[in-house]
Short mmCIF file of C-alpha atoms in Angstrom, two decimals:
data_model
loop_
_atom_site.label_atom_id
_atom_site.label_comp_id
_atom_site.label_asym_id
_atom_site.label_seq_id
_atom_site.Cartn_x
_atom_site.Cartn_y
_atom_site.Cartn_z
CA MET A 1 18.59 -20.55 -10.25
CA GLU A 2 15.38 -18.82 -11.20
CA GLN A 3 14.61 -15.70 -9.17
CA ARG A 4 11.63 -16.91 -7.10
CA ILE A 5 10.62 -18.23 -3.74
CA THR A 6 8.15 -21.08 -3.58
CA LEU A 7 7.93 -21.93 0.17
CA ILE A 8 8.83 -20.20 3.42
CA THR A 9 9.09 -22.56 6.40
CA LEU A 10 8.91 -21.35 9.92
CA GLY A 11 10.43 -23.58 12.56
CA VAL A 12 8.20 -23.69 15.61
CA THR A 13 8.59 -25.22 19.07
CA ASP A 14 4.79 -25.51 19.61
CA LEU A 15 2.97 -26.43 16.43
CA ALA A 16 -0.49 -26.28 17.89
CA ARG A 17 0.04 -22.77 19.37
CA ALA A 18 1.53 -21.54 16.06
CA LYS A 19 -1.37 -22.97 14.11
CA ARG A 20 -3.94 -21.39 16.46
CA PHE A 21 -2.20 -18.01 16.09
CA TYR A 22 -2.34 -18.03 12.26
CA GLU A 23 -5.88 -19.34 12.30
CA ALA A 24 -6.88 -16.41 14.61
CA LEU A 25 -5.56 -14.06 11.98
CA GLY A 26 -7.80 -15.73 9.39
CA TRP A 27 -5.30 -18.09 7.68
CA GLN A 28 -6.70 -21.45 6.56
CA GLY A 29 -4.27 -24.32 6.30
CA GLN A 30 -3.90 -28.08 6.05
CA GLU A 31 -2.07 -30.13 8.65
CA VAL A 32 -0.23 -33.18 7.27
CA GLU A 33 2.18 -35.29 9.38
CA GLU A 34 2.86 -32.60 12.05
CA THR A 35 3.33 -29.93 9.38
CA VAL A 36 0.88 -27.10 8.53
CA PHE A 37 0.72 -25.78 5.05
CA TYR A 38 -0.87 -22.43 4.04
CA GLN A 39 -1.34 -21.14 0.55
CA ALA A 40 -0.12 -17.56 0.58
CA GLY A 41 -0.66 -16.03 -2.84
CA GLY A 42 1.79 -17.51 -5.17
CA LEU A 43 3.84 -19.25 -2.48
CA GLY A 44 3.40 -21.51 0.49
CA LEU A 45 4.00 -20.74 4.17
CA VAL A 46 4.78 -23.81 6.22
CA LEU A 47 4.89 -24.39 10.00
CA TRP A 48 7.20 -27.30 11.01
CA GLY A 49 8.95 -28.36 14.12
CA ARG A 50 12.01 -26.29 14.81
CA GLU A 51 14.25 -29.24 15.58
CA LYS A 52 13.06 -31.12 12.52
CA LEU A 53 13.64 -28.06 10.27
CA ALA A 54 17.10 -27.57 11.56
CA ALA A 55 18.00 -31.25 11.11
CA ASP A 56 16.53 -31.25 7.65
CA SER A 57 18.76 -28.26 6.79
CA GLY A 58 21.88 -29.82 8.36
CA VAL A 59 22.29 -27.31 11.25
CA GLU A 60 21.80 -27.09 15.03
CA ALA A 61 18.40 -25.66 16.04
CA GLY A 62 19.76 -23.18 18.59
CA THR A 63 17.26 -21.26 20.74
CA ALA A 64 13.95 -19.85 19.66
CA GLY A 65 12.87 -16.26 20.02
CA GLY A 66 16.05 -14.34 19.10
CA PHE A 67 16.43 -12.32 15.97
CA GLY A 68 17.20 -14.61 13.10
CA GLY A 69 17.97 -12.02 10.52
CA ILE A 70 14.71 -12.47 8.61
CA VAL A 71 11.44 -10.33 8.65
CA LEU A 72 8.43 -11.39 6.67
CA ALA A 73 6.38 -8.58 5.24
CA HIS A 74 2.64 -8.20 4.66
CA ASN A 75 1.75 -5.14 2.66
CA VAL A 76 -1.79 -3.70 2.87
CA ARG A 77 -3.83 -1.08 1.01
CA SER A 78 -4.27 1.57 3.81
CA ASP A 79 -2.79 2.88 7.02
CA LYS A 80 -6.02 1.76 8.77
CA GLU A 81 -5.36 -1.89 7.63
CA VAL A 82 -1.85 -1.65 9.21
CA ASP A 83 -3.43 -0.67 12.60
CA GLU A 84 -6.10 -3.33 12.30
CA LEU A 85 -3.66 -6.15 11.50
CA LEU A 86 -1.33 -5.22 14.28
CA ALA A 87 -4.22 -5.20 16.76
CA ALA A 88 -5.44 -8.59 15.43
CA ALA A 89 -1.95 -10.06 15.85
CA GLU A 90 -1.83 -8.88 19.47
CA ARG A 91 -5.37 -10.26 20.19
CA ALA A 92 -4.21 -13.59 18.69
CA GLY A 93 -1.32 -13.89 21.03
CA GLY A 94 1.42 -12.10 19.11
CA LYS A 95 3.48 -9.13 20.37
CA VAL A 96 3.66 -5.81 18.70
CA THR A 97 7.36 -5.06 18.51
CA LYS A 98 7.10 -1.68 16.68
CA PRO A 99 3.89 0.31 16.86
CA ALA A 100 2.69 1.69 13.55
CA ALA A 101 4.07 5.03 12.48
CA THR A 102 5.31 6.80 9.38
CA ASN A 103 8.87 5.57 8.97
CA PRO A 104 11.94 7.58 7.78
CA VAL A 105 11.40 6.36 4.17
CA GLY A 106 7.93 7.94 4.31
CA PHE A 107 5.47 5.03 4.41
CA TYR A 108 3.33 3.70 7.34
CA SER A 109 4.42 0.51 8.99
CA GLY A 110 4.62 -1.46 12.23
CA ALA A 111 5.84 -4.91 13.26
CA PHE A 112 4.83 -7.86 15.35
CA ALA A 113 6.31 -11.16 16.42
CA ASP A 114 4.22 -14.30 16.32
CA PRO A 115 4.26 -16.60 19.48
CA GLU A 116 7.45 -18.29 18.22
CA GLY A 117 9.24 -14.94 17.74
CA HIS A 118 9.04 -14.85 13.95
CA LEU A 119 8.89 -11.17 12.83
CA TRP A 120 6.44 -9.68 10.51
CA GLU A 121 6.33 -6.14 9.08
CA VAL A 122 2.88 -4.75 8.24
CA ALA A 123 3.17 -1.83 5.78
CA HIS A 124 1.11 0.49 3.62
CA ASN A 125 3.51 1.74 1.00
CA PRO A 126 1.74 3.55 -1.86
CA GLY A 127 4.96 3.15 -3.92
CA PHE A 128 4.40 -0.60 -3.81
CA PRO A 129 0.82 -0.91 -5.04
CA LEU A 130 -0.93 -4.22 -4.66
CA ALA A 131 -2.82 -5.96 -7.50
CA GLU A 132 -6.44 -7.02 -6.83
CA ASP A 133 -5.23 -10.44 -5.86
CA GLY A 134 -2.80 -9.00 -3.33
CA SER A 135 0.33 -9.60 -5.29
CA LEU A 136 3.08 -7.03 -5.34
CA THR A 137 5.30 -6.10 -8.30
CA LEU A 138 8.32 -4.01 -7.28
CA PRO A 139 8.55 -0.65 -9.05
CA ASP A 140 11.36 0.19 -11.46
CA PHE A 141 13.76 2.02 -9.13
CA GLY A 142 15.68 3.51 -12.17
CA ASN A 143 19.00 2.06 -11.07
CA ALA A 144 19.47 -0.25 -14.06
#
């Protein structure tokens, strides 16, 4: 298996609400057959019915809103951008779950949940600089 991710699909109980939330954050997508597709840099973010996604993966859907063991991350270029994005997420109907602060590792970050409970970290980490196009290349941690 090649080391890459091409799509991240978020299972949602209310597709219209989820779509409105991401559009309020400035995302532009395409809805096709009750599925919303967003180009997100070099990968795609997809919103799809939670029950359909679970069935397609061969599992039970369970309940929405609990911690699923996954947090998406959006790195930005300044502490100010962290604050601005958390505020925008809250205005759009999300919930700030961790106010922005300098974390124990030493970079500035906070977190929010979208209306379906999917968690996002927003971080400014100078050790993970972003290219002009927003892509991130992990540094060499010297552990090789």
